[in-house]
Short mmCIF file of C-alpha atoms in Angstrom, two decimals:
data_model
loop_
_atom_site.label_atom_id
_atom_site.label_comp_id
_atom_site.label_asym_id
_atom_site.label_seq_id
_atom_site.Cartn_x
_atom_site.Cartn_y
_atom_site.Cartn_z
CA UNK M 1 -19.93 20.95 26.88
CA UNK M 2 -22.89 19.30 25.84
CA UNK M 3 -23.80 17.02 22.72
CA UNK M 4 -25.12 19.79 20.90
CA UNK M 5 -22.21 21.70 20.59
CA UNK M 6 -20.30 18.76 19.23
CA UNK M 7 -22.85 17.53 16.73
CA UNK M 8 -21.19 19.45 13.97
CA UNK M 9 -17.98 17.90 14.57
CA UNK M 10 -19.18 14.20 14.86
CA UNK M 11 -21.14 14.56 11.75
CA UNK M 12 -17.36 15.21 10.35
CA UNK M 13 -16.12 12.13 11.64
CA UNK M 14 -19.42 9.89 10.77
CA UNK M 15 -18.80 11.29 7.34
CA UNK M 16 -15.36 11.01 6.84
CA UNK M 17 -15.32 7.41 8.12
CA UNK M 18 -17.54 6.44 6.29
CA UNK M 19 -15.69 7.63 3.37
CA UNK M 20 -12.40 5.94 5.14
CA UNK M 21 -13.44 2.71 2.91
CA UNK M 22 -12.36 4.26 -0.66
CA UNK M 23 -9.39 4.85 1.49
CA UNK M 24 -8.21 1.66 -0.13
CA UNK M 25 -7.77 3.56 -3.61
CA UNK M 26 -4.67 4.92 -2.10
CA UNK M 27 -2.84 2.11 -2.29
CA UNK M 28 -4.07 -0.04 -4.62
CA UNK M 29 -2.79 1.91 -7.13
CA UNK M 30 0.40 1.85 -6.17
CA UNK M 31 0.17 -1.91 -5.28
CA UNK M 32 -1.12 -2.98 -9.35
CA UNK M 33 1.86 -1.06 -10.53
CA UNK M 34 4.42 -2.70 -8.19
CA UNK M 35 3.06 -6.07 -9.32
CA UNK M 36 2.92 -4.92 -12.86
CA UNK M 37 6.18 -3.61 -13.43
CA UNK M 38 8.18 -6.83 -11.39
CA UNK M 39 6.09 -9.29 -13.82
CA UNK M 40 7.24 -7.03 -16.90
CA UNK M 41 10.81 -7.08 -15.49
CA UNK M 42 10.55 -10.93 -15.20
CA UNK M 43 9.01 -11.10 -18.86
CA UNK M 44 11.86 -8.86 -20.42
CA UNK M 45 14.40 -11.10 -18.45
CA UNK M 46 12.80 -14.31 -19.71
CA UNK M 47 13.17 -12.77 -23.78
CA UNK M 48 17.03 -11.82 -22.60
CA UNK M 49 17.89 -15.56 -21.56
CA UNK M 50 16.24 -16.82 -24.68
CA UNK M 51 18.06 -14.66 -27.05
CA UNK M 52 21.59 -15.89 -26.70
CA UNK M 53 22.24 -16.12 -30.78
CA UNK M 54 25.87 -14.59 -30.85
CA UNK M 55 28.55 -14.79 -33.54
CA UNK M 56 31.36 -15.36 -30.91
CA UNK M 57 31.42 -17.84 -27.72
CA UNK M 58 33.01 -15.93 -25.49
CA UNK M 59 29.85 -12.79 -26.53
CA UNK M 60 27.23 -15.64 -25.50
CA UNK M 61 29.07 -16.19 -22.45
CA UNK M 62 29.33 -12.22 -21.54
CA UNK M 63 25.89 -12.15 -22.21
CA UNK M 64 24.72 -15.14 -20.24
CA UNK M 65 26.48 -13.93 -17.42
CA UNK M 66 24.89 -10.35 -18.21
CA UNK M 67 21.63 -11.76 -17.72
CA UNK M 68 22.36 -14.20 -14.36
CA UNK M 69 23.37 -10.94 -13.16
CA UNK M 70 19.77 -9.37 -13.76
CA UNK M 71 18.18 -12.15 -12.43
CA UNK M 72 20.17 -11.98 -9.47
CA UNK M 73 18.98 -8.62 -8.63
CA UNK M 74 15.72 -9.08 -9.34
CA UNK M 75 15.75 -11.85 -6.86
CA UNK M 76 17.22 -10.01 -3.98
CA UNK M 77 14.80 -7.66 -4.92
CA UNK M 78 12.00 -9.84 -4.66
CA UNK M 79 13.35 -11.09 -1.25
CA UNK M 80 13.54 -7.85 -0.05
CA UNK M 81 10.24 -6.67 -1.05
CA UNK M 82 8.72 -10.26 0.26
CA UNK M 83 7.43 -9.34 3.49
CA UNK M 84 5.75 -6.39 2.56
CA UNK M 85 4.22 -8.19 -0.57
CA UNK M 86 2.60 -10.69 2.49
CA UNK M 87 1.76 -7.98 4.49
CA UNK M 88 0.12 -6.06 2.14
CA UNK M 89 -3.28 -7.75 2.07
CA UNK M 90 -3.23 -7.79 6.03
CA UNK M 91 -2.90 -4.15 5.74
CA UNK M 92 -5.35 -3.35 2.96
CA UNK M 93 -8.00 -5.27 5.41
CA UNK M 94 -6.54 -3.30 8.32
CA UNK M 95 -8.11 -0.50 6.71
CA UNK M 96 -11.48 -2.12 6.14
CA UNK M 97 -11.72 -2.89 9.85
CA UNK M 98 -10.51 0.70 10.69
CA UNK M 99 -13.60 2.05 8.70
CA UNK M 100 -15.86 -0.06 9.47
CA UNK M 101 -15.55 0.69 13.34
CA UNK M 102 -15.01 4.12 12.85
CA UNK M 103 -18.10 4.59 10.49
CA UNK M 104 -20.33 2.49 12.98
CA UNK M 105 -18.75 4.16 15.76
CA UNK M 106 -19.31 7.51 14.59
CA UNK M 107 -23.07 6.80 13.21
CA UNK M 108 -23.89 5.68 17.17
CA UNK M 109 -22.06 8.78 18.14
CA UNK M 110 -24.75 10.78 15.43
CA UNK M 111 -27.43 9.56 16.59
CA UNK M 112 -26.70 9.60 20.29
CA UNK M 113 -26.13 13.04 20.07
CA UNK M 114 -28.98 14.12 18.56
CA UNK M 115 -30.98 12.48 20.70
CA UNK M 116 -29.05 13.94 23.86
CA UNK M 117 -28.89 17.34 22.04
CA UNK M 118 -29.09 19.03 25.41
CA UNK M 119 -26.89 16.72 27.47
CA UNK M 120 -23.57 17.04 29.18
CA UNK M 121 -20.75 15.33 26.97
CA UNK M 122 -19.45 12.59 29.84
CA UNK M 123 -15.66 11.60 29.64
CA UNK M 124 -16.30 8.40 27.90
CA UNK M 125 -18.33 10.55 24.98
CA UNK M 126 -15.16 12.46 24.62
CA UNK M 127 -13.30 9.50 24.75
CA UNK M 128 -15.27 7.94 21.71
CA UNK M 129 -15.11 10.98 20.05
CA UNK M 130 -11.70 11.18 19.85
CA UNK M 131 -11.61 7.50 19.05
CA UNK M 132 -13.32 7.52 15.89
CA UNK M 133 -11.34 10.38 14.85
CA UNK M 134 -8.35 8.13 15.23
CA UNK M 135 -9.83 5.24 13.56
CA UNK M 136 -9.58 7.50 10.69
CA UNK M 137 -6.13 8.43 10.93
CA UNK M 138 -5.32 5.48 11.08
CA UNK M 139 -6.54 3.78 8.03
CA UNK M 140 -4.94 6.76 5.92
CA UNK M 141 -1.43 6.42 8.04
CA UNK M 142 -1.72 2.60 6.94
CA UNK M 143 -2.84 3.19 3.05
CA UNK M 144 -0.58 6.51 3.12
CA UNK M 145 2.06 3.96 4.05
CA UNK M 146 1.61 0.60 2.11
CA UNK M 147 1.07 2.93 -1.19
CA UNK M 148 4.65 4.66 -0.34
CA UNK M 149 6.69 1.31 0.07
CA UNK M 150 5.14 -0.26 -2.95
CA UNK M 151 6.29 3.15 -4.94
CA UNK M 152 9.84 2.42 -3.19
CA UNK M 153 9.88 -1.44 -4.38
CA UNK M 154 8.42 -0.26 -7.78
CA UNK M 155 10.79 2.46 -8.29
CA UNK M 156 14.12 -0.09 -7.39
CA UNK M 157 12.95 -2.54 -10.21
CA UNK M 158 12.50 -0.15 -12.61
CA UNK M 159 16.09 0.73 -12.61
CA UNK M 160 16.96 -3.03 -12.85
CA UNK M 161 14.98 -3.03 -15.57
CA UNK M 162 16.74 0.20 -17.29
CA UNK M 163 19.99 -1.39 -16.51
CA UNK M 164 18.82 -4.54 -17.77
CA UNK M 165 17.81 -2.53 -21.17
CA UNK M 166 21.59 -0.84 -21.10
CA UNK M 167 23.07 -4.10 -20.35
CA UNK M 168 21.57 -6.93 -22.35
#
């Protein structure tokens, strides 16, 4: 095989990682709606536990208990969804690094091979060929990911929050 043959295919990868840095839309996305909808929940609870203007004690009582409920739950769900929250921006730059190596990886690969158009493809070539293919991979596997867990987190507190509307 020789670098000729292959230029057509490591264009692909220099222009796909290069590309591999909007990867970050992905997730972000999903990430400002995560963040959105626990700070809503947290609002709506904060109106529920200053609204305690019943006719009877024991209703006030009901509903204060209501409402420690709610904030229970949103607090386990906040401790469950803690160590993704830290990871999150460890992952996000994950994905910079990812394209950054692939897209200089695969530009050296570009221009190598055109100027060894003729030349035998050696295993190490191969090797780095392959590599910044999975450089790319792997920043969508990590955004692909991130953006699905913060849908999952998302997704949990709003049905707090609908029971929360039912309850209070």
């Amino acid at each position: 095989m020789i670098w000729g043959d292959f230029q057509a295919v490591i264009q692909l990868s220099a222009g796909l990682n290069v590309a591999i840095l909007s990867f970050v839309d992905i997730s972000l996305p999903a990430i400002k709606e995560r963040r959105r909808v626990f700070a809503k929940a947290r609002q709506e609870l904060e109106l529920h536990r200053g609204g305690t203007d019943h006719q009877h004690p024991d209703d006030a009582e009901d509903y204060a208990a209501a409402v420690q409920a709610m904030d229970r739950k949103l607090f386990l769900l906040w401790q469950e969804s803690s160590t993704f929250i830290r990871e999150e921006e460890s992952l996000i730059r994950s994905t910079g690094v990812l394209g950054v190596f692939g897209a200089v990886l695969s530009l050296g690969l570009l221009w190598y091979s055109a100027v060894h158009y003729g030349g035998i493809i050696s295993l190490m070539g191969r090797v780095l060929i392959i590599l910044s293919f999975c450089s790319l991979l792997g920043a969508f596997l990590i955004n692909f990911m991130t953006a699905s867990q913060a849908g999952v987190f998302t997704k949990k507190c709003n049905a707090i929050r609908d029971e929360m509307h039912k309850r209070l």
